[in-house]
Short mmCIF file of C-alpha atoms in Angstrom, two decimals:
data_model
loop_
_atom_site.label_atom_id
_atom_site.label_comp_id
_atom_site.label_asym_id
_atom_site.label_seq_id
_atom_site.Cartn_x
_atom_site.Cartn_y
_atom_site.Cartn_z
CA UNK A 1462 1.43 -28.57 5.18
CA UNK A 1463 0.60 -31.03 7.97
CA UNK A 1464 -2.77 -33.13 7.81
CA UNK A 1465 -2.77 -31.85 11.79
CA UNK A 1466 -2.50 -28.30 10.56
CA UNK A 1467 -5.42 -28.86 8.14
CA UNK A 1468 -7.75 -30.70 10.58
CA UNK A 1469 -7.31 -27.38 13.67
CA UNK A 1470 -8.09 -25.19 10.02
CA UNK A 1471 -11.13 -26.71 9.56
CA UNK A 1472 -12.13 -27.64 13.07
CA UNK A 1473 -11.50 -23.22 13.65
CA UNK A 1474 -13.53 -23.06 10.41
CA UNK A 1475 -16.85 -24.99 11.58
CA UNK A 1476 -16.56 -22.66 14.84
CA UNK A 1477 -16.05 -19.77 13.47
CA UNK A 1478 -18.84 -19.98 11.16
CA UNK A 1479 -21.38 -20.94 14.19
CA UNK A 1480 -20.40 -17.59 15.46
CA UNK A 1481 -21.54 -15.80 12.23
CA UNK A 1482 -24.74 -17.75 12.12
CA UNK A 1483 -25.23 -16.18 15.98
CA UNK A 1484 -26.04 -12.79 14.68
CA UNK A 1485 -23.76 -11.32 17.60
CA UNK A 1486 -23.17 -7.19 17.62
CA UNK A 1487 -20.51 -7.01 19.76
CA UNK A 1488 -18.43 -4.04 20.27
CA UNK A 1489 -14.94 -3.85 21.69
CA UNK A 1490 -13.83 -0.78 19.64
CA UNK A 1491 -13.26 2.32 22.25
CA UNK A 1492 -12.50 2.72 26.06
CA UNK A 1493 -15.28 3.72 27.32
CA UNK A 1494 -16.98 3.47 30.53
CA UNK A 1495 -19.60 0.59 31.69
CA UNK A 1496 -22.67 2.13 32.53
CA UNK A 1497 -22.23 0.47 36.03
CA UNK A 1498 -19.19 2.80 36.11
CA UNK A 1499 -21.34 5.73 35.00
CA UNK A 1500 -23.31 5.24 38.01
CA UNK A 1501 -21.15 5.37 40.64
CA UNK A 1502 -21.08 9.72 39.95
CA UNK A 1503 -24.96 9.85 39.75
CA UNK A 1504 -24.17 11.96 43.34
CA UNK A 1505 -22.95 14.68 40.78
CA UNK A 1506 -26.63 15.14 39.82
CA UNK A 1507 -28.17 17.72 42.80
CA UNK A 1508 -24.73 17.65 44.87
CA UNK A 1509 -24.55 21.47 45.13
CA UNK A 1510 -28.31 21.40 46.23
CA UNK A 1511 -28.87 25.25 45.18
CA UNK A 1512 -25.49 26.49 47.50
CA UNK A 1513 -23.34 28.18 44.68
CA UNK A 1514 -20.88 30.06 46.61
CA UNK A 1515 -17.30 29.45 46.85
CA UNK A 1516 -15.43 30.16 50.41
CA UNK A 1517 -14.25 33.62 48.82
CA UNK A 1518 -17.52 34.59 47.85
CA UNK A 1519 -17.62 33.64 44.02
CA UNK A 1520 -20.67 32.63 42.32
CA UNK A 1521 -19.91 30.03 40.04
CA UNK A 1522 -22.89 30.56 38.23
CA UNK A 1523 -21.27 33.76 36.76
CA UNK A 1524 -18.55 34.96 34.08
CA UNK A 1525 -14.62 35.00 34.95
CA UNK A 1526 -11.87 32.46 36.51
CA UNK A 1527 -9.63 30.94 33.19
CA UNK A 1528 -7.40 29.12 35.60
CA UNK A 1529 -10.43 27.87 37.58
CA UNK A 1530 -12.13 27.47 40.95
CA UNK A 1531 -9.73 26.72 43.48
CA UNK A 1532 -11.30 23.54 44.98
CA UNK A 1533 -11.20 22.13 41.66
CA UNK A 1534 -7.41 23.24 41.02
CA UNK A 1535 -6.52 21.48 44.11
CA UNK A 1536 -8.22 18.31 42.71
CA UNK A 1537 -6.47 18.46 39.55
CA UNK A 1538 -3.04 19.27 41.47
CA UNK A 1539 -4.10 15.95 43.44
CA UNK A 1540 -4.58 13.99 40.16
CA UNK A 1541 -1.66 15.32 38.23
CA UNK A 1542 1.16 15.83 41.18
CA UNK A 1543 1.39 19.24 41.06
CA UNK A 1544 1.01 22.30 42.99
CA UNK A 1545 -2.72 23.62 42.52
CA UNK A 1546 -1.30 26.74 41.75
CA UNK A 1547 0.19 25.17 38.71
CA UNK A 1548 -3.10 23.84 37.44
CA UNK A 1549 -5.94 25.18 34.80
CA UNK A 1550 -9.28 23.54 35.02
CA UNK A 1551 -10.53 23.03 31.56
CA UNK A 1552 -14.10 21.66 30.09
CA UNK A 1553 -14.98 18.16 29.76
CA UNK A 1554 -12.12 16.66 27.70
CA UNK A 1555 -8.25 17.05 28.00
CA UNK A 1556 -8.01 16.45 24.35
CA UNK A 1557 -9.36 19.92 23.61
CA UNK A 1558 -6.63 21.46 26.14
CA UNK A 1559 -4.07 19.40 23.99
CA UNK A 1560 -5.50 21.14 21.04
CA UNK A 1561 -5.43 24.24 22.45
CA UNK A 1562 -1.76 23.97 23.66
CA UNK A 1563 -0.57 23.01 20.40
CA UNK A 1564 -2.20 25.95 19.09
CA UNK A 1565 -0.73 28.21 21.79
CA UNK A 1566 3.00 26.74 20.89
CA UNK A 1567 2.60 26.91 16.69
CA UNK A 1568 3.74 30.27 16.03
CA UNK A 1569 7.00 29.64 18.27
CA UNK A 1570 7.18 26.41 16.32
CA UNK A 1571 5.89 27.51 12.63
CA UNK A 1572 8.23 30.89 11.81
CA UNK A 1573 6.64 30.42 8.44
CA UNK A 1574 4.43 28.32 6.64
CA UNK A 1575 7.34 26.36 5.42
CA UNK A 1576 8.48 25.61 8.85
CA UNK A 1577 8.73 21.52 9.09
CA UNK A 1578 7.65 21.04 12.64
CA UNK A 1579 7.88 17.47 13.96
CA UNK A 1580 6.64 15.11 17.05
CA UNK A 1581 7.45 12.18 17.91
CA UNK A 1582 5.18 9.51 18.73
CA UNK A 1583 5.79 6.25 21.03
CA UNK A 1584 3.71 3.26 18.97
CA UNK A 1585 1.88 1.39 19.65
CA UNK A 1586 0.16 4.94 21.09
CA UNK A 1587 -2.68 6.93 21.16
CA UNK A 1588 -5.04 7.52 18.08
CA UNK A 1589 -6.36 10.58 19.16
CA UNK A 1590 -2.59 12.34 19.93
CA UNK A 1591 -2.08 11.52 15.97
CA UNK A 1592 -5.12 12.79 15.05
CA UNK A 1593 -3.78 16.14 16.61
CA UNK A 1594 -0.49 16.36 14.70
CA UNK A 1595 -2.32 15.14 11.60
CA UNK A 1596 -4.92 18.34 11.87
CA UNK A 1597 -2.05 20.50 11.86
CA UNK A 1598 0.54 19.12 9.35
CA UNK A 1599 3.42 17.79 12.04
CA UNK A 1600 5.15 15.03 11.04
CA UNK A 1601 5.30 11.89 13.29
CA UNK A 1602 8.17 9.85 13.73
CA UNK A 1603 7.19 6.62 15.63
CA UNK A 1604 9.59 5.23 18.67
CA UNK A 1605 8.81 1.70 19.83
CA UNK A 1606 6.98 1.28 23.29
CA UNK A 1607 9.56 -1.34 25.59
CA UNK A 1608 8.64 -2.65 28.19
CA UNK A 1609 9.89 0.41 30.72
CA UNK A 1610 8.56 3.25 28.46
CA UNK A 1611 9.98 4.61 25.04
CA UNK A 1612 12.86 3.90 23.78
CA UNK A 1613 14.84 6.53 25.02
CA UNK A 1614 18.14 5.92 23.12
CA UNK A 1615 16.22 6.41 20.03
CA UNK A 1616 14.52 9.58 21.16
CA UNK A 1617 17.68 11.00 22.44
CA UNK A 1618 19.27 10.73 19.35
CA UNK A 1619 16.50 11.76 17.60
CA UNK A 1620 16.22 15.10 19.38
CA UNK A 1621 19.55 15.97 19.59
CA UNK A 1622 20.42 15.43 15.91
CA UNK A 1623 16.96 17.29 14.47
CA UNK A 1624 15.72 20.99 15.91
CA UNK A 1625 12.76 20.36 14.30
CA UNK A 1626 10.98 17.54 16.76
CA UNK A 1627 9.13 20.43 18.68
CA UNK A 1628 7.14 17.79 20.96
CA UNK A 1629 6.78 14.31 22.11
CA UNK A 1630 3.50 12.52 23.17
CA UNK A 1631 3.75 10.62 26.16
CA UNK A 1632 1.36 8.41 28.05
CA UNK A 1633 3.48 7.79 31.11
CA UNK A 1634 1.36 6.15 33.27
CA UNK A 1635 -0.96 2.76 32.40
CA UNK A 1636 0.28 3.94 28.83
CA UNK A 1637 -2.68 3.80 25.80
CA UNK A 1638 -2.70 0.82 24.58
CA UNK A 1639 0.22 -1.22 26.38
CA UNK A 1640 -0.73 -0.54 29.83
CA UNK A 1641 2.97 0.12 30.83
CA UNK A 1642 4.61 2.57 33.33
CA UNK A 1643 7.34 4.64 32.71
CA UNK A 1644 10.10 3.85 35.03
CA UNK A 1645 11.65 6.18 37.33
CA UNK A 1646 14.91 6.04 34.86
CA UNK A 1647 13.08 6.96 32.02
CA UNK A 1648 11.13 10.20 33.48
CA UNK A 1649 14.61 11.50 34.58
CA UNK A 1650 15.61 11.02 30.85
CA UNK A 1651 12.59 13.02 29.77
CA UNK A 1652 13.53 16.03 32.23
CA UNK A 1653 16.79 16.04 30.90
CA UNK A 1654 15.76 15.49 27.32
CA UNK A 1655 14.86 19.37 26.43
CA UNK A 1656 18.83 20.01 26.84
CA UNK A 1657 19.42 18.64 23.75
CA UNK A 1658 16.40 19.48 21.92
CA UNK A 1659 15.72 22.07 19.64
CA UNK A 1660 14.39 25.64 20.87
CA UNK A 1661 10.78 25.37 22.26
CA UNK A 1662 10.77 21.87 22.88
CA UNK A 1663 7.63 20.33 24.71
CA UNK A 1664 6.80 17.15 26.38
CA UNK A 1665 3.34 16.35 26.21
CA UNK A 1666 2.67 14.33 29.24
CA UNK A 1667 -0.79 13.18 28.91
CA UNK A 1668 -1.60 11.33 32.30
CA UNK A 1669 -4.99 10.25 31.45
CA UNK A 1670 -4.60 7.23 33.52
CA UNK A 1671 -3.11 8.48 36.55
CA UNK A 1672 -5.77 7.06 39.09
CA UNK A 1673 -6.67 3.85 37.15
CA UNK A 1674 -5.54 0.75 38.35
CA UNK A 1675 -7.22 -2.49 37.74
CA UNK A 1676 -5.43 -4.92 40.13
CA UNK A 1677 -4.93 -4.20 43.75
CA UNK A 1678 -2.84 -1.12 43.95
CA UNK A 1679 -1.53 1.88 41.82
CA UNK A 1680 1.55 1.33 40.08
CA UNK A 1681 4.18 4.30 41.31
CA UNK A 1682 5.08 6.96 38.63
CA UNK A 1683 8.14 9.42 39.30
CA UNK A 1684 7.05 12.98 39.48
CA UNK A 1685 8.06 14.90 36.02
CA UNK A 1686 7.53 17.97 37.30
CA UNK A 1687 10.08 17.81 40.24
CA UNK A 1688 12.83 15.81 38.12
CA UNK A 1689 12.27 19.00 35.45
CA UNK A 1690 12.49 21.59 38.01
CA UNK A 1691 15.55 20.42 39.03
CA UNK A 1692 16.83 19.77 35.68
CA UNK A 1693 16.12 23.09 34.96
CA UNK A 1694 13.24 21.95 32.14
CA UNK A 1695 10.10 22.66 33.77
CA UNK A 1696 9.16 25.38 31.50
CA UNK A 1697 9.25 22.55 28.66
CA UNK A 1698 6.82 20.13 30.14
CA UNK A 1699 2.74 20.61 30.13
CA UNK A 1700 0.69 17.80 31.64
CA UNK A 1701 -2.97 16.78 31.13
CA UNK A 1702 -5.49 14.81 32.84
CA UNK A 1703 -9.52 14.59 33.35
CA UNK A 1704 -11.80 12.57 35.15
CA UNK A 1705 -13.40 11.46 32.26
CA UNK A 1706 -13.08 7.65 33.11
CA UNK A 1707 -13.40 8.60 37.23
CA UNK A 1708 -17.17 10.37 37.07
CA UNK A 1709 -19.05 10.95 33.90
CA UNK A 1710 -17.21 10.29 30.72
CA UNK A 1711 -19.23 13.08 28.78
CA UNK A 1712 -19.25 15.46 31.45
CA UNK A 1713 -16.40 15.62 33.53
CA UNK A 1714 -13.67 18.01 34.15
CA UNK A 1715 -10.33 18.60 32.41
CA UNK A 1716 -6.91 19.66 33.85
CA UNK A 1717 -3.61 20.84 32.27
CA UNK A 1718 -0.49 21.23 34.69
CA UNK A 1719 2.69 23.76 33.75
CA UNK A 1720 5.07 26.20 35.16
CA UNK A 1721 3.96 29.23 36.49
CA UNK A 1722 5.16 30.79 33.14
CA UNK A 1723 3.70 28.80 30.92
CA UNK A 1724 0.62 28.38 32.73
CA UNK A 1725 -0.02 32.23 32.72
CA UNK A 1726 1.14 32.99 28.85
CA UNK A 1727 -1.57 30.27 28.38
CA UNK A 1728 -4.07 31.50 30.48
CA UNK A 1729 -3.85 34.73 28.15
CA UNK A 1730 -3.31 32.83 25.13
CA UNK A 1731 -6.95 31.44 25.89
CA UNK A 1732 -8.59 34.88 27.60
CA UNK A 1733 -9.22 36.03 23.81
CA UNK A 1734 -11.46 32.56 23.05
CA UNK A 1735 -12.97 32.03 26.57
CA UNK A 1736 -14.17 33.88 29.46
CA UNK A 1737 -14.61 30.85 31.30
CA UNK A 1738 -14.52 27.01 31.87
CA UNK A 1739 -18.07 25.48 33.54
CA UNK A 1740 -17.41 26.29 37.11
CA UNK A 1741 -20.25 24.87 38.45
CA UNK A 1742 -19.17 21.41 37.42
CA UNK A 1743 -16.10 22.32 38.64
CA UNK A 1744 -17.83 22.73 42.10
CA UNK A 1745 -19.84 19.58 41.63
CA UNK A 1746 -16.42 17.39 41.10
CA UNK A 1747 -14.93 19.09 43.99
CA UNK A 1748 -17.60 18.24 46.40
CA UNK A 1749 -17.97 14.88 45.20
CA UNK A 1750 -14.54 13.65 44.93
CA UNK A 1751 -13.23 16.01 47.55
CA UNK A 1752 -9.36 15.27 47.52
CA UNK A 1753 -6.59 12.41 46.93
CA UNK A 1754 -7.81 10.06 49.60
CA UNK A 1755 -11.89 10.64 47.85
CA UNK A 1756 -10.50 9.90 44.34
CA UNK A 1757 -8.90 6.96 45.76
CA UNK A 1758 -11.23 5.62 47.56
CA UNK A 1759 -13.84 6.24 44.42
CA UNK A 1760 -11.42 4.59 41.96
CA UNK A 1761 -11.63 1.12 44.11
CA UNK A 1762 -15.43 1.26 43.15
CA UNK A 1763 -14.17 1.36 39.35
CA UNK A 1764 -11.45 -1.46 39.87
CA UNK A 1765 -14.26 -3.87 41.46
CA UNK A 1766 -16.18 -3.65 38.31
CA UNK A 1767 -13.55 -3.74 35.80
CA UNK A 1768 -11.14 -6.52 36.95
CA UNK A 1769 -13.32 -9.23 36.25
CA UNK A 1770 -13.34 -8.28 32.66
CA UNK A 1771 -9.54 -7.93 32.22
CA UNK A 1772 -9.39 -11.17 34.04
CA UNK A 1773 -11.37 -12.63 31.35
CA UNK A 1774 -9.68 -11.29 28.60
CA UNK A 1775 -6.65 -12.78 30.46
CA UNK A 1776 -7.61 -16.20 30.68
CA UNK A 1777 -9.08 -16.40 27.21
CA UNK A 1778 -6.21 -15.28 26.06
CA UNK A 1779 -4.08 -17.65 27.44
CA UNK A 1780 -6.16 -20.59 27.43
CA UNK A 1781 -6.50 -20.44 23.90
CA UNK A 1782 -3.33 -18.71 22.28
CA UNK A 1783 -0.94 -19.66 25.18
CA UNK A 1784 2.21 -21.97 24.32
CA UNK A 1785 1.29 -21.27 20.86
CA UNK A 1786 3.41 -18.65 19.73
CA UNK A 1787 0.90 -17.46 17.57
CA UNK A 1788 0.31 -14.16 19.24
CA UNK A 1789 2.05 -11.60 22.29
CA UNK A 1790 -0.32 -9.67 24.64
CA UNK A 1791 0.13 -7.19 27.73
CA UNK A 1792 -1.04 -8.01 31.33
CA UNK A 1793 -1.67 -4.61 32.41
CA UNK A 1794 -2.15 -3.56 36.03
CA UNK A 1795 -4.15 -0.03 35.28
CA UNK A 1796 -5.47 1.75 32.20
CA UNK A 1797 -8.39 0.80 29.60
CA UNK A 1798 -6.77 -1.45 27.39
CA UNK A 1799 -4.68 -4.83 26.31
CA UNK A 1800 -2.28 -4.58 23.28
CA UNK A 1801 -2.12 -7.62 21.22
CA UNK A 1802 0.58 -8.44 18.84
CA UNK A 1803 -0.04 -11.21 16.02
CA UNK A 1804 2.48 -12.39 13.32
CA UNK A 1805 3.15 -9.99 10.99
CA UNK A 1806 0.64 -9.13 8.14
CA UNK A 1807 -2.65 -10.49 10.05
CA UNK A 1808 -3.95 -7.98 12.39
CA UNK A 1809 -6.26 -6.31 9.52
CA UNK A 1810 -7.45 -10.00 8.53
CA UNK A 1811 -8.26 -10.76 12.17
CA UNK A 1812 -10.39 -7.70 12.57
CA UNK A 1813 -12.40 -8.52 9.37
CA UNK A 1814 -12.83 -11.68 10.21
CA UNK A 1815 -14.04 -10.87 13.37
CA UNK A 1816 -16.12 -8.11 12.06
CA UNK A 1817 -17.85 -10.59 9.61
CA UNK A 1818 -18.39 -12.46 12.84
CA UNK A 1819 -20.45 -9.39 14.72
CA UNK A 1820 -17.67 -8.56 17.02
CA UNK A 1821 -16.22 -4.83 16.45
CA UNK A 1822 -12.55 -4.73 17.32
CA UNK A 1823 -10.19 -1.16 16.99
CA UNK A 1824 -9.24 -0.80 13.42
CA UNK A 1825 -5.62 -1.93 12.49
CA UNK A 1826 -3.32 0.16 12.41
CA UNK A 1827 -5.14 2.93 14.77
CA UNK A 1828 -2.56 2.68 17.20
CA UNK A 1829 0.46 4.13 14.86
CA UNK A 1830 0.42 7.59 13.37
CA UNK A 1831 -1.78 7.66 9.91
CA UNK A 1832 -3.13 4.55 11.03
CA UNK A 1833 -0.47 2.82 9.45
CA UNK A 1834 1.04 -0.35 11.22
CA UNK A 1835 4.10 -1.22 9.19
CA UNK A 1836 4.09 -4.72 10.44
CA UNK A 1837 0.01 -4.77 10.48
CA UNK A 1838 0.36 -6.38 13.71
CA UNK A 1839 -1.15 -4.55 16.83
CA UNK A 1840 -4.68 -4.85 18.10
CA UNK A 1841 -6.09 -3.19 20.53
CA UNK A 1842 -8.44 -4.79 22.96
CA UNK A 1843 -11.00 -2.93 25.00
CA UNK A 1844 -12.88 -4.81 27.94
CA UNK A 1845 -14.66 -2.38 30.12
CA UNK A 1846 -17.59 -1.15 27.81
CA UNK A 1847 -18.89 -4.32 27.51
CA UNK A 1848 -20.85 -6.55 29.90
CA UNK A 1849 -19.22 -9.83 30.90
CA UNK A 1850 -21.60 -11.61 29.05
CA UNK A 1851 -21.11 -9.59 25.87
CA UNK A 1852 -17.16 -9.65 26.77
CA UNK A 1853 -16.91 -13.61 26.97
CA UNK A 1854 -18.48 -14.40 23.30
CA UNK A 1855 -16.35 -11.76 21.88
CA UNK A 1856 -13.08 -13.02 23.33
CA UNK A 1857 -14.24 -16.29 21.69
CA UNK A 1858 -14.21 -14.75 18.19
CA UNK A 1859 -11.80 -13.08 18.56
CA UNK A 1860 -9.47 -15.61 19.93
CA UNK A 1861 -10.75 -18.12 17.30
CA UNK A 1862 -10.03 -15.13 14.54
CA UNK A 1863 -6.69 -14.92 15.76
CA UNK A 1864 -5.35 -18.76 15.38
CA UNK A 1865 -7.79 -19.20 12.16
CA UNK A 1866 -5.81 -16.20 10.32
CA UNK A 1867 -2.60 -17.72 11.28
CA UNK A 1868 -3.26 -21.17 10.36
CA UNK A 1869 -4.96 -19.35 6.98
CA UNK A 1870 -1.29 -17.61 6.38
CA UNK A 1871 0.67 -20.89 6.80
CA UNK A 1872 -1.65 -22.91 4.83
CA UNK A 1873 -0.79 -20.67 2.00
CA UNK A 1874 2.58 -20.81 1.93
#
């Protein structure tokens, strides 16, 4: 290899060793809100001021009401974009509702213990979705994420040819981790998808980042439920969301949106395990966020905190790696992540180098089923949790490790 390449490698290696000597302990692993974001919802504490009675006379401190209080169902409807009558309000985690809905559907999908059940998973995608499939021994079929949503031509071919495919995981707005929002055409194709799929096919529409913009305004996402109503497939759609990154990450409320038929059936399924979710917390959130306008106003405060962090990530990546043809990354307008691709075969090495220099990244392969990225190239960057003072050196280490690993690979050939 050229002397210039060797010289650049030695420069980067010396820089890397200074990071190792600095004793850094920085974490870019999970998409958690920063403390400043959590502080925005501190008014939740004490907001009820001893008043626990709804307009209809319901005392939220008591048992009952699996579907949730009307005020919280309306709030969930505003966030999911469906009528309040089609919303269930759960506990602090939408992931729990997803897990419970899979449990609800499994008897329909798996008539015998040997009946195969398969899910389509967009990649790179959300590792918690994959974990649910692993738990229930559901085979995962990866399909690549494109600029306007997952590869629908491939998905249509797959579901038409294999009746064992019973579901698909989707993060339709500011997708985790790429940040892409599904185009109107892709949403229409989703609404039609159950017509060519096998019986009891379910679209798991995890709209976790529905109101989470980074820069000026929200992307527009076509209303899947309306499209499904028109296509006659509303019973094949189930939507999820939560306030986990709106108020308190560990003490929010979650939402499930479904057709009237499915919602009633799912309520019956839950009735054997729960009497009702935390209605006091539901009322706190309804009083605090109020409605769609209140949510938008609150999320503008989040945006002011996270925008500088995403700008820093973009600036660091562009300044250090731009034009070098060694990495590609997304520039999301919403959500919580930046998705970066190295040259094939390098993600694991980059993450290992970064760890040795005191910067933790999400494990290589985490954005693929079973933690296996076949090209070993995708890295999920989570900028929200660290402070700006922590994020800057973490990004300096990351870009150093990407170029260093790339040169290592080149020099070894």
